[in-house]
Tab-separated table of C-alpha atoms and ligand atoms in Angstrom:
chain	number	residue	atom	x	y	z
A	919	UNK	CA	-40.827	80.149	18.666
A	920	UNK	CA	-41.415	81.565	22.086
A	921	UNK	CA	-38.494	82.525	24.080
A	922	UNK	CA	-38.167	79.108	25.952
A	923	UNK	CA	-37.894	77.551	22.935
A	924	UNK	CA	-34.859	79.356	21.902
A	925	UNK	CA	-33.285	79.034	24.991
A	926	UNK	CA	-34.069	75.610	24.779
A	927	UNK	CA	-32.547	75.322	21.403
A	928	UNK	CA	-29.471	77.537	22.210
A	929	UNK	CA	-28.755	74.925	25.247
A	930	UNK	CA	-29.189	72.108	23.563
A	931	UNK	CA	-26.886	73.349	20.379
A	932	UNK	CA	-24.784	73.881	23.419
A	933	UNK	CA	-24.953	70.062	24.497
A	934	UNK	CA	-24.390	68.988	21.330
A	935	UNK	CA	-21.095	70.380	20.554
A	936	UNK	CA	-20.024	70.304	23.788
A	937	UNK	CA	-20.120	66.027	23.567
A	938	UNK	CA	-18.910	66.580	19.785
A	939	UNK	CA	-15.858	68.558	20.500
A	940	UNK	CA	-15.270	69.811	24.511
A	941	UNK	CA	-15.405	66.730	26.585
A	942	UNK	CA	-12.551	66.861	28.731
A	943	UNK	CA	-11.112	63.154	29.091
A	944	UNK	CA	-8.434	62.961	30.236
A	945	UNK	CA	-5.393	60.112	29.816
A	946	UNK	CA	-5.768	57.781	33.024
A	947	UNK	CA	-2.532	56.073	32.654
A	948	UNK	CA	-0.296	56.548	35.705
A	949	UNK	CA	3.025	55.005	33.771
A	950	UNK	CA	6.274	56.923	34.753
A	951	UNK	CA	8.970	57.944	32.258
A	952	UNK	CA	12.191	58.094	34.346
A	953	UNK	CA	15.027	56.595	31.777
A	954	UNK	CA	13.058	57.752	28.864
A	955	UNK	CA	13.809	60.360	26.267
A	956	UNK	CA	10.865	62.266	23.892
A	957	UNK	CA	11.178	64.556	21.649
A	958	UNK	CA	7.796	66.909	20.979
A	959	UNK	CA	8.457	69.140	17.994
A	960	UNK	CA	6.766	72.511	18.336
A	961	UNK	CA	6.745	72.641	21.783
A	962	UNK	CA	7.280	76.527	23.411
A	963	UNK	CA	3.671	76.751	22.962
A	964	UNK	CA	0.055	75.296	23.154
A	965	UNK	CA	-0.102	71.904	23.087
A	966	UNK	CA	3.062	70.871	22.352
A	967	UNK	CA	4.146	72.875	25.908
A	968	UNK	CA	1.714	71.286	27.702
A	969	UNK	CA	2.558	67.669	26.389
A	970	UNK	CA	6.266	68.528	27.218
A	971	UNK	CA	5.475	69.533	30.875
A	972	UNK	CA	3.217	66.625	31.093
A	973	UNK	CA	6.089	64.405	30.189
A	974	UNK	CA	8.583	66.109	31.579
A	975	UNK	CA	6.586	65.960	34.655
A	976	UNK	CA	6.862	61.694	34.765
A	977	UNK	CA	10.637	61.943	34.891
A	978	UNK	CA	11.338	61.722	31.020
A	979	UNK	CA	14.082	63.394	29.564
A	980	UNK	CA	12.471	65.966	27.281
A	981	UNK	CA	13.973	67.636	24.076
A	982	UNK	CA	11.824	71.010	22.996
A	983	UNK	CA	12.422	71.201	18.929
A	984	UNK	CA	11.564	73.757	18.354
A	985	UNK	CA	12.668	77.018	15.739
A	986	UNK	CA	13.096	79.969	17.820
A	987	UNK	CA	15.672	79.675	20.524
A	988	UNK	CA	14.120	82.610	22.248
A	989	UNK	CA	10.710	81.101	22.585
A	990	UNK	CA	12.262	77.431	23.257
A	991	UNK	CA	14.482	78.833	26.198
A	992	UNK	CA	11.675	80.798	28.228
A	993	UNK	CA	9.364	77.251	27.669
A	994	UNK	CA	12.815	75.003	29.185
A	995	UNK	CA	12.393	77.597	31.926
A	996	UNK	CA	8.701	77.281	32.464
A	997	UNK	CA	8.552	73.462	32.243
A	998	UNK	CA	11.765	72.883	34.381
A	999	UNK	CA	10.443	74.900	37.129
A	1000	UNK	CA	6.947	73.597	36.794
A	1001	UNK	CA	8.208	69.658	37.042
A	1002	UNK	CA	10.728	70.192	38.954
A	1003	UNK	CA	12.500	68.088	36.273
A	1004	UNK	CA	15.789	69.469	34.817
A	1005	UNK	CA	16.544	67.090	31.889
A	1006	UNK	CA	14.822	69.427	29.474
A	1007	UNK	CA	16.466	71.075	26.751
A	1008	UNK	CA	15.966	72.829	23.832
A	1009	UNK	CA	17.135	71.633	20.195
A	1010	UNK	CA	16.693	73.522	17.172
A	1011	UNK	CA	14.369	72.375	14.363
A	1012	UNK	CA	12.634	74.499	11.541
A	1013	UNK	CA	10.716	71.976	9.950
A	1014	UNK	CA	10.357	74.484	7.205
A	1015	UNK	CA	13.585	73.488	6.024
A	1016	UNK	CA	14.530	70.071	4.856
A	1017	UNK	CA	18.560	71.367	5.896
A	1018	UNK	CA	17.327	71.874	9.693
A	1019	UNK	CA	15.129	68.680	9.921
A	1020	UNK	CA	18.505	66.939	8.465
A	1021	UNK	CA	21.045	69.123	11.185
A	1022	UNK	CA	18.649	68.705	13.907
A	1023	UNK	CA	18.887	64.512	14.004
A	1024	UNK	CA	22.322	64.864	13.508
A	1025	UNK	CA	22.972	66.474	16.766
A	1026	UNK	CA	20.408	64.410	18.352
A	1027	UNK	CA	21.723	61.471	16.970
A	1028	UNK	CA	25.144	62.416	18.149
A	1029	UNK	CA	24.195	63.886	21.849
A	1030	UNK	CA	21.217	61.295	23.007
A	1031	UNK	CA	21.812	57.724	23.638
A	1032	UNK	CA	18.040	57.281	23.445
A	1033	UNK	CA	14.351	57.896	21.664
A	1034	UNK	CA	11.687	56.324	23.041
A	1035	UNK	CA	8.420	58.887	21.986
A	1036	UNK	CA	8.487	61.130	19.091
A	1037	UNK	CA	5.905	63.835	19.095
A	1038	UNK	CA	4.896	65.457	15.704
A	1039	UNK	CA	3.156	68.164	17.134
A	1040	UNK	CA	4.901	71.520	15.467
A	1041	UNK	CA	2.312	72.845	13.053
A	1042	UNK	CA	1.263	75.998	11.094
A	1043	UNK	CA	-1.662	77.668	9.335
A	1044	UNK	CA	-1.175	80.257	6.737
A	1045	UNK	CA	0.463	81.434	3.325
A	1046	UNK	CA	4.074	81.035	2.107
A	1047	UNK	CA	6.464	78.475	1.184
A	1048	UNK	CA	9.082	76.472	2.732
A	1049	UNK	CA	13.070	77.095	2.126
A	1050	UNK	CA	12.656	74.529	-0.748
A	1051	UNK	CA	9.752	76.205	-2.467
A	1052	UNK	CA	6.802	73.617	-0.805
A	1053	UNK	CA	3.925	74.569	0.275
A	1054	UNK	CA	3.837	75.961	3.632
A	1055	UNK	CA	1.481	73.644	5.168
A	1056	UNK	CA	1.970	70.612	3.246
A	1057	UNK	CA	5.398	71.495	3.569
A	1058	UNK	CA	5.764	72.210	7.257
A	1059	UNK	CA	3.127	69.881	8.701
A	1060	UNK	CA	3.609	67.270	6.306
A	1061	UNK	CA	6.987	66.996	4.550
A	1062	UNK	CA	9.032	68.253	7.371
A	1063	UNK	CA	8.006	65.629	9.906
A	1064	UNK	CA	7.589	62.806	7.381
A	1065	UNK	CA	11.473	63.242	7.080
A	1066	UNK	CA	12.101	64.035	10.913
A	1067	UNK	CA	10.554	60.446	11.448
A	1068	UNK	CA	12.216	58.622	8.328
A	1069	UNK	CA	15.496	59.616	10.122
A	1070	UNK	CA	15.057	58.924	13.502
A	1071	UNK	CA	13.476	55.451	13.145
A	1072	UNK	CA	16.509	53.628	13.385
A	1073	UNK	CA	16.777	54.949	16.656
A	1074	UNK	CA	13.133	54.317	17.890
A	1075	UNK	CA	13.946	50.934	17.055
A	1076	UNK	CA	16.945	50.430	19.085
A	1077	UNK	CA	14.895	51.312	21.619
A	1078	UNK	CA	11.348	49.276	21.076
A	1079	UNK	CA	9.048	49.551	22.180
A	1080	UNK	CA	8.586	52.913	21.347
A	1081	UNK	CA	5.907	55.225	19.926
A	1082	UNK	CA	5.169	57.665	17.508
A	1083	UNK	CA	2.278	60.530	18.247
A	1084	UNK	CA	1.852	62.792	15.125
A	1085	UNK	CA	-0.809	65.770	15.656
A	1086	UNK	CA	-3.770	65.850	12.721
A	1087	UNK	CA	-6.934	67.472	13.452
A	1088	UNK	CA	-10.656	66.731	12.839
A	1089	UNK	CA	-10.337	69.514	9.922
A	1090	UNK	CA	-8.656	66.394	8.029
A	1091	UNK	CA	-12.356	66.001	6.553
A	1092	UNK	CA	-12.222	68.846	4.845
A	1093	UNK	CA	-8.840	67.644	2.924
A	1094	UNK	CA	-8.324	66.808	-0.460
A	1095	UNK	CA	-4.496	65.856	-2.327
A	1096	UNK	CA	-4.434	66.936	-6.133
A	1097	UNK	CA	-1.016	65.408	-6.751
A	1098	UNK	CA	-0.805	66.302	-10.264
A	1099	UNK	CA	-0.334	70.084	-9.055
A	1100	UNK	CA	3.130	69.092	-7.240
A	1101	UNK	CA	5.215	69.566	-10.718
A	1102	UNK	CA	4.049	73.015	-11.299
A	1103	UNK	CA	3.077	74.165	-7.837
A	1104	UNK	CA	4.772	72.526	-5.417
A	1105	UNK	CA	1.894	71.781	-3.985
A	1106	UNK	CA	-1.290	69.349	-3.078
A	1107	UNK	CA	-3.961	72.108	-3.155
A	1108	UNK	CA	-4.353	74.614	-5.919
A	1109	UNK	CA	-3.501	77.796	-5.550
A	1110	UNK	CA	-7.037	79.548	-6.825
A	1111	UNK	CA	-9.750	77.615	-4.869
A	1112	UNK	CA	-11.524	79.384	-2.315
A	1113	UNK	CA	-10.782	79.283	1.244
A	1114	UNK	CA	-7.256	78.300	-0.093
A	1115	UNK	CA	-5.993	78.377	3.997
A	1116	UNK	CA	-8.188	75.910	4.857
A	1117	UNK	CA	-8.157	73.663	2.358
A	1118	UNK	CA	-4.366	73.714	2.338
A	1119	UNK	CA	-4.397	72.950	6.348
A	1120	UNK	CA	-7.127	70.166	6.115
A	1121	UNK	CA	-4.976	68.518	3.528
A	1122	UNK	CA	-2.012	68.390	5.138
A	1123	UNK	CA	-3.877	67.259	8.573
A	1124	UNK	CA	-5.169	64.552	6.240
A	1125	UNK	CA	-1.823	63.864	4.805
A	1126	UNK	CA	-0.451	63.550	8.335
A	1127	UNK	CA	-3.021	60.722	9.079
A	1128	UNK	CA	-2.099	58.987	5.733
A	1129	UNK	CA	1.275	58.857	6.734
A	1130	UNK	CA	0.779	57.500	10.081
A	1131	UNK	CA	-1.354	54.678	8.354
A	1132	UNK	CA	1.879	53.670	6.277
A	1133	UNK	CA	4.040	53.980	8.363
A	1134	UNK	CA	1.986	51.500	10.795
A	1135	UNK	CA	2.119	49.248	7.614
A	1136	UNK	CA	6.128	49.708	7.107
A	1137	UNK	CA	6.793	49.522	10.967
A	1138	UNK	CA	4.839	45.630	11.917
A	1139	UNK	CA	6.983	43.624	13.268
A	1140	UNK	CA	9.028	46.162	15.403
A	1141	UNK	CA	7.323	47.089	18.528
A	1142	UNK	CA	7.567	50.875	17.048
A	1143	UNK	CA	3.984	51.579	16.996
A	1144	UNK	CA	1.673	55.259	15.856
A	1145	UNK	CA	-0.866	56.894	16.093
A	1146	UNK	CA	-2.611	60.246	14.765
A	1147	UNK	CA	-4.717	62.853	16.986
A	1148	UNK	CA	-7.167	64.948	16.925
A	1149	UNK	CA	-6.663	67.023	20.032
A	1150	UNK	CA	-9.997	68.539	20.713
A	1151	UNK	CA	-10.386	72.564	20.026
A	1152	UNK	CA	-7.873	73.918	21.825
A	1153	UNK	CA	-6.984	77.691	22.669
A	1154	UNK	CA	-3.672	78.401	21.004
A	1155	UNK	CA	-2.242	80.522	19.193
A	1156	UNK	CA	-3.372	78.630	15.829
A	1157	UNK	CA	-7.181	79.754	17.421
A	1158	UNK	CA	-6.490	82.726	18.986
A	1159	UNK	CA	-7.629	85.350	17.041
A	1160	UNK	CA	-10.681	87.246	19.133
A	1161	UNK	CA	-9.587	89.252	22.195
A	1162	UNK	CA	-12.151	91.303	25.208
A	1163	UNK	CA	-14.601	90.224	27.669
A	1164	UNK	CA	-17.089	88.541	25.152
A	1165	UNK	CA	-14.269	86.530	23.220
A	1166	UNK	CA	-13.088	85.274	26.847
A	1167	UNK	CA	-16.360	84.124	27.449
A	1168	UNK	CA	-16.845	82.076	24.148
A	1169	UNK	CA	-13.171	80.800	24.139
A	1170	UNK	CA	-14.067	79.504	28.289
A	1171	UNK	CA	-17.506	77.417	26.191
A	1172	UNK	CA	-15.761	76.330	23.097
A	1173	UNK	CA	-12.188	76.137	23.863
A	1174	UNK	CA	-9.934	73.416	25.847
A	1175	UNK	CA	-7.246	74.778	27.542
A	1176	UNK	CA	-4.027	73.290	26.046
A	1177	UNK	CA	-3.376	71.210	28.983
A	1178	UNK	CA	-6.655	69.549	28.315
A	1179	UNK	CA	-5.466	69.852	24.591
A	1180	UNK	CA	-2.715	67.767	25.116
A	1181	UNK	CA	-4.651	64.590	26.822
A	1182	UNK	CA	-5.565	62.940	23.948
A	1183	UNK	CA	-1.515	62.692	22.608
A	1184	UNK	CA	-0.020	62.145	26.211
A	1185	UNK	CA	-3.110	58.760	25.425
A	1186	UNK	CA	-1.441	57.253	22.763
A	1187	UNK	CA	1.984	58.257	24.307
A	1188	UNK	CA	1.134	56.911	27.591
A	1189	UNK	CA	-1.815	53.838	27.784
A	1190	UNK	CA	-0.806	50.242	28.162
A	1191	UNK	CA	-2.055	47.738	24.990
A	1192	UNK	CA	-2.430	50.596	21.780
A	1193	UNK	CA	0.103	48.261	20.149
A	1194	UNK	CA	-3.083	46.440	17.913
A	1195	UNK	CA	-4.219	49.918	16.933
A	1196	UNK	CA	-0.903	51.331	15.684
A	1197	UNK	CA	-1.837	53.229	12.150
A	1198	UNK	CA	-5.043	54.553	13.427
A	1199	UNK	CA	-6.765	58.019	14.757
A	1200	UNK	CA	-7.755	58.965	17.737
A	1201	UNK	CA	-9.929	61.733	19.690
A	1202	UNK	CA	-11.336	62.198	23.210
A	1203	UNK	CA	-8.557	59.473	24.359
A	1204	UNK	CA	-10.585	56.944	22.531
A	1205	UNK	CA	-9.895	54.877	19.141
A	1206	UNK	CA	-11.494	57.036	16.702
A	1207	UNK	CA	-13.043	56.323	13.001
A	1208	UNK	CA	-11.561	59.926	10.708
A	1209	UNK	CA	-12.858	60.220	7.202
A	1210	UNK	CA	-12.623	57.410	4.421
A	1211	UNK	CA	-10.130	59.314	2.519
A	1212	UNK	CA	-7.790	58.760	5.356
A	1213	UNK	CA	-8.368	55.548	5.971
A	1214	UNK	CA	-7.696	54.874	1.789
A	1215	UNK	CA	-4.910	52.609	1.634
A	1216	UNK	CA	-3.746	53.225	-1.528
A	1217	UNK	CA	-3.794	56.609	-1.219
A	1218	UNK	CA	-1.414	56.448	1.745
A	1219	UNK	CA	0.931	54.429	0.100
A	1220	UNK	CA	1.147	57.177	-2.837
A	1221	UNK	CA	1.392	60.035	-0.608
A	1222	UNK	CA	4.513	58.140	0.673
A	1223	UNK	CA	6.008	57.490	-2.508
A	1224	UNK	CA	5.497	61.009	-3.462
A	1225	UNK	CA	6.919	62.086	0.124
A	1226	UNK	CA	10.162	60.452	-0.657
A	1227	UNK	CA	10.952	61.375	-3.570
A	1228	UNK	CA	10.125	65.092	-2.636
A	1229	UNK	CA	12.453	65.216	0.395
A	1230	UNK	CA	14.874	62.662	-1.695
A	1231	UNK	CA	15.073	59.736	0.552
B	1307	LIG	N1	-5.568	74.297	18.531
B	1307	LIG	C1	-6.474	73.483	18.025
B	1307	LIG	O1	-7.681	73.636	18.251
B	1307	LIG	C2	-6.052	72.323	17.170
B	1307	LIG	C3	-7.058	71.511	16.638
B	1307	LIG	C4	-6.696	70.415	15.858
B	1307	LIG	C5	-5.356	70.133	15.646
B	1307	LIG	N2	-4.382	70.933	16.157
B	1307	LIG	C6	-2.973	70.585	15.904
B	1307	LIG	O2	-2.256	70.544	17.112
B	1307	LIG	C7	-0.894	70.889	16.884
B	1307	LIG	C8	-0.448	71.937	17.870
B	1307	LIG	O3	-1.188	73.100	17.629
B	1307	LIG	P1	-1.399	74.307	18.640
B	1307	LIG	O4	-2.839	74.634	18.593
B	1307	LIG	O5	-0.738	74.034	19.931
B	1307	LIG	O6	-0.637	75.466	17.821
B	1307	LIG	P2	0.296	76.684	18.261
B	1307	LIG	O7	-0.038	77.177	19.626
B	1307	LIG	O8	0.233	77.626	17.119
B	1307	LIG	O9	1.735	76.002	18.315
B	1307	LIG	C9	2.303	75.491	17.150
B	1307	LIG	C10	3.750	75.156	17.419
B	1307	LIG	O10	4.354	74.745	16.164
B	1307	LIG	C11	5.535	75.478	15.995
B	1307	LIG	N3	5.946	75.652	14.600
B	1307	LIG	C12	5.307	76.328	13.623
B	1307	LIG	N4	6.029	76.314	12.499
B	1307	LIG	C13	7.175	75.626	12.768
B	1307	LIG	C14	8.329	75.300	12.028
B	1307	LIG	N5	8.467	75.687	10.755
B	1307	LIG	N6	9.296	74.571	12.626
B	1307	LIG	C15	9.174	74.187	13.900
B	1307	LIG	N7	8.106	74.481	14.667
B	1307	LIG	C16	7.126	75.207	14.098
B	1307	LIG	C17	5.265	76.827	16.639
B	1307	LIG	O11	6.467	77.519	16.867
B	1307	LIG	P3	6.506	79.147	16.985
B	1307	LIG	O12	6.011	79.474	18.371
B	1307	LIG	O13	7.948	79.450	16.775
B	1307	LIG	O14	5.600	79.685	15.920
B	1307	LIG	C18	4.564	76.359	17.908
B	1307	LIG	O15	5.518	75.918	18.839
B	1307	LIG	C19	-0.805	71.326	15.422
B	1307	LIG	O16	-0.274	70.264	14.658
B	1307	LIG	C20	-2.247	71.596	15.045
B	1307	LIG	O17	-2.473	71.377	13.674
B	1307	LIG	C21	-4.705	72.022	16.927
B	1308	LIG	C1	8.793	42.831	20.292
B	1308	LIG	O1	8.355	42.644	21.628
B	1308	LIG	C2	8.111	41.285	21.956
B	1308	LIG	C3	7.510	41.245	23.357
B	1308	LIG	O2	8.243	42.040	24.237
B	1308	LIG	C4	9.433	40.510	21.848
B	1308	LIG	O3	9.218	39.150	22.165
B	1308	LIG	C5	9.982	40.634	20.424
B	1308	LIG	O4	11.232	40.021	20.318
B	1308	LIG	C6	10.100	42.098	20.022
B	1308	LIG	N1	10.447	42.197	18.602
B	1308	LIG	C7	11.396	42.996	18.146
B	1308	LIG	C8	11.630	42.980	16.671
B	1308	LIG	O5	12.062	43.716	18.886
């Protein structure tokens, strides 16, 4: 191939995943939020800090749940003086821990008169286990917000209509549940496969797009409505892992900034008329299709079943 051609081909490979995963759309929706409370789990970073400024920055009243009060207090600082909006406070919630998921909506419960958005944003990659012995992903990603919403839908019902955003992640392809391991693992993925971290983090991205489809199901009839996201690729810490000149660069071509990160959840947050689409995924700010596993019905209703009786609901 002569050196055009490469070039050629290098641009176009460009093209291509540029419109596959870096088009910046952005939410058009122009709604304000003044009177309305949202809570966005995992939010003193990324794309949960940017969502939170971007709400905070309509007038809502915005709880940061977040695990370390350290991180959590400089973001309150950051977004307050950012939006100019001081109803924005931090709560704390390790979603590792079925106790904290459990203390956190009891103070919220007992402090805020509202919920009108829930944001299940918080998420993790990596080994370990969860104060009950889960899986860290499944555990954390999964488990942890599957109870945070079981418990606080009372209150999103009060105040229908209200919405539910929980973050998945085109990676969800790549998932797979094994629920026979659970007994003797505590787990969905075994522990010997190869690329172990990313299996275990595509399943529970899948699992958290199963459990928006069920909960859909479980929620008709109540003006509570969900969706699940697939934010784009999005420099954050969960990405960040090259540094110098050349990995600035790359990260500028391949990256969205997390404010661009967080368009596609302040979408299903924000636009008028989702309500027929509640249960499904989206990406780009548009309705999107995900894989057939998590579009399974069946399977959905399981993982639910399972769900419940592991965080003993
Ligand atoms: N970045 C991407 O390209 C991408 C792509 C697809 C999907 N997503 C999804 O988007 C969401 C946000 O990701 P991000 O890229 O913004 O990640 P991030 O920068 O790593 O932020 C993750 C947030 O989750 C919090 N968190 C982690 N473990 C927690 C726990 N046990 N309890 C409470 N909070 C916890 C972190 O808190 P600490 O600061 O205390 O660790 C942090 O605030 C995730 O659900 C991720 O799966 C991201
Ligand atoms: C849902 O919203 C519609 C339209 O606002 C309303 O008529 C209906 O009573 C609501 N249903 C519930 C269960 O709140």
């Amino acid at each position: 191939m002569s050196l055009l051609g490469y070039i050629a081909a290098a641009v176009g490979f460009y093209v291509f995943i540029y419109y596959t995963f870096l088009r910046r759309t952005r939410c058009k929706s122009l709604v304000k939020l003044y009177g309305k409370t949202a809570i966005v789990t995992g939010s003193n970073t990324g794309i949960g800090k940017a969502t939170a400024l971007a709400l905070a920055k309509r007038g809502a009243r915005v709880i940061l749940a977040c695990r370390s009060r350290g991180r959590a207090d400089a973001a309150v600082y950051d977004i307050r003086r950012e939006s100019g909006n001081q109803q924005v406070l931090f709560m704390a919630l390790d979603l590792s821990s079925l106790q904290s998921v459990r203390d956190f909506v009891q103070t919220f419960l007992k402090t805020e008169p509202r919920l009108d958005f829930l944001i299940n944003n918080a998420g993790v990659t990596g080994e370990g286990r969860t104060r009950e012995g889960f899986g860290l992903e499944f555990g954390v990603n999964h488990l942890g917000h599957f109870l945070l919403t079981l418990l606080l839908l009372d209150r999103l019902k009060q105040c229908a209509p209200s919405r539910i955003v929980t973050l998945a992640s085109i990676a969800h392809y790549g998932g797979h549940i094994d629920f026979s391991l659970l007994d003797q693992t505590k787990d969905v993925v075994t522990e010997r496969k190869l690329l172990k971290r990313f299996w275990d983090y595509s399943t529970s991205k899948l699992c958290n797009m199963l459990f928006t489809r069920e909960l859909a199901n479980r929620l008709e009839g109540t003006n509570v409505s969900c969706f699940s996201v697939h934010p784009g690729l999005v420099r954050t810490k969960l990405t960040r892992t090259m540094s110098g000149l050349l990995a600035a660069v790359l990260s500028k071509l391949f990256f969205l900034e997390p404010e661009e990160g967080a368009q596609t959840t302040l979408h299903c947050v924000l636009q008028e008329g989702l309500e027929p689409f509640s249960g499904r995924y989206f990406s780009n700010c548009a309705l999107a299709q995900g894989s057939a596993k998590s579009r399974d019905d069946a399977l959905a209703k399981k993982l639910w079943e399972v769900s419940e009786r592991l965080v003993g609901i």
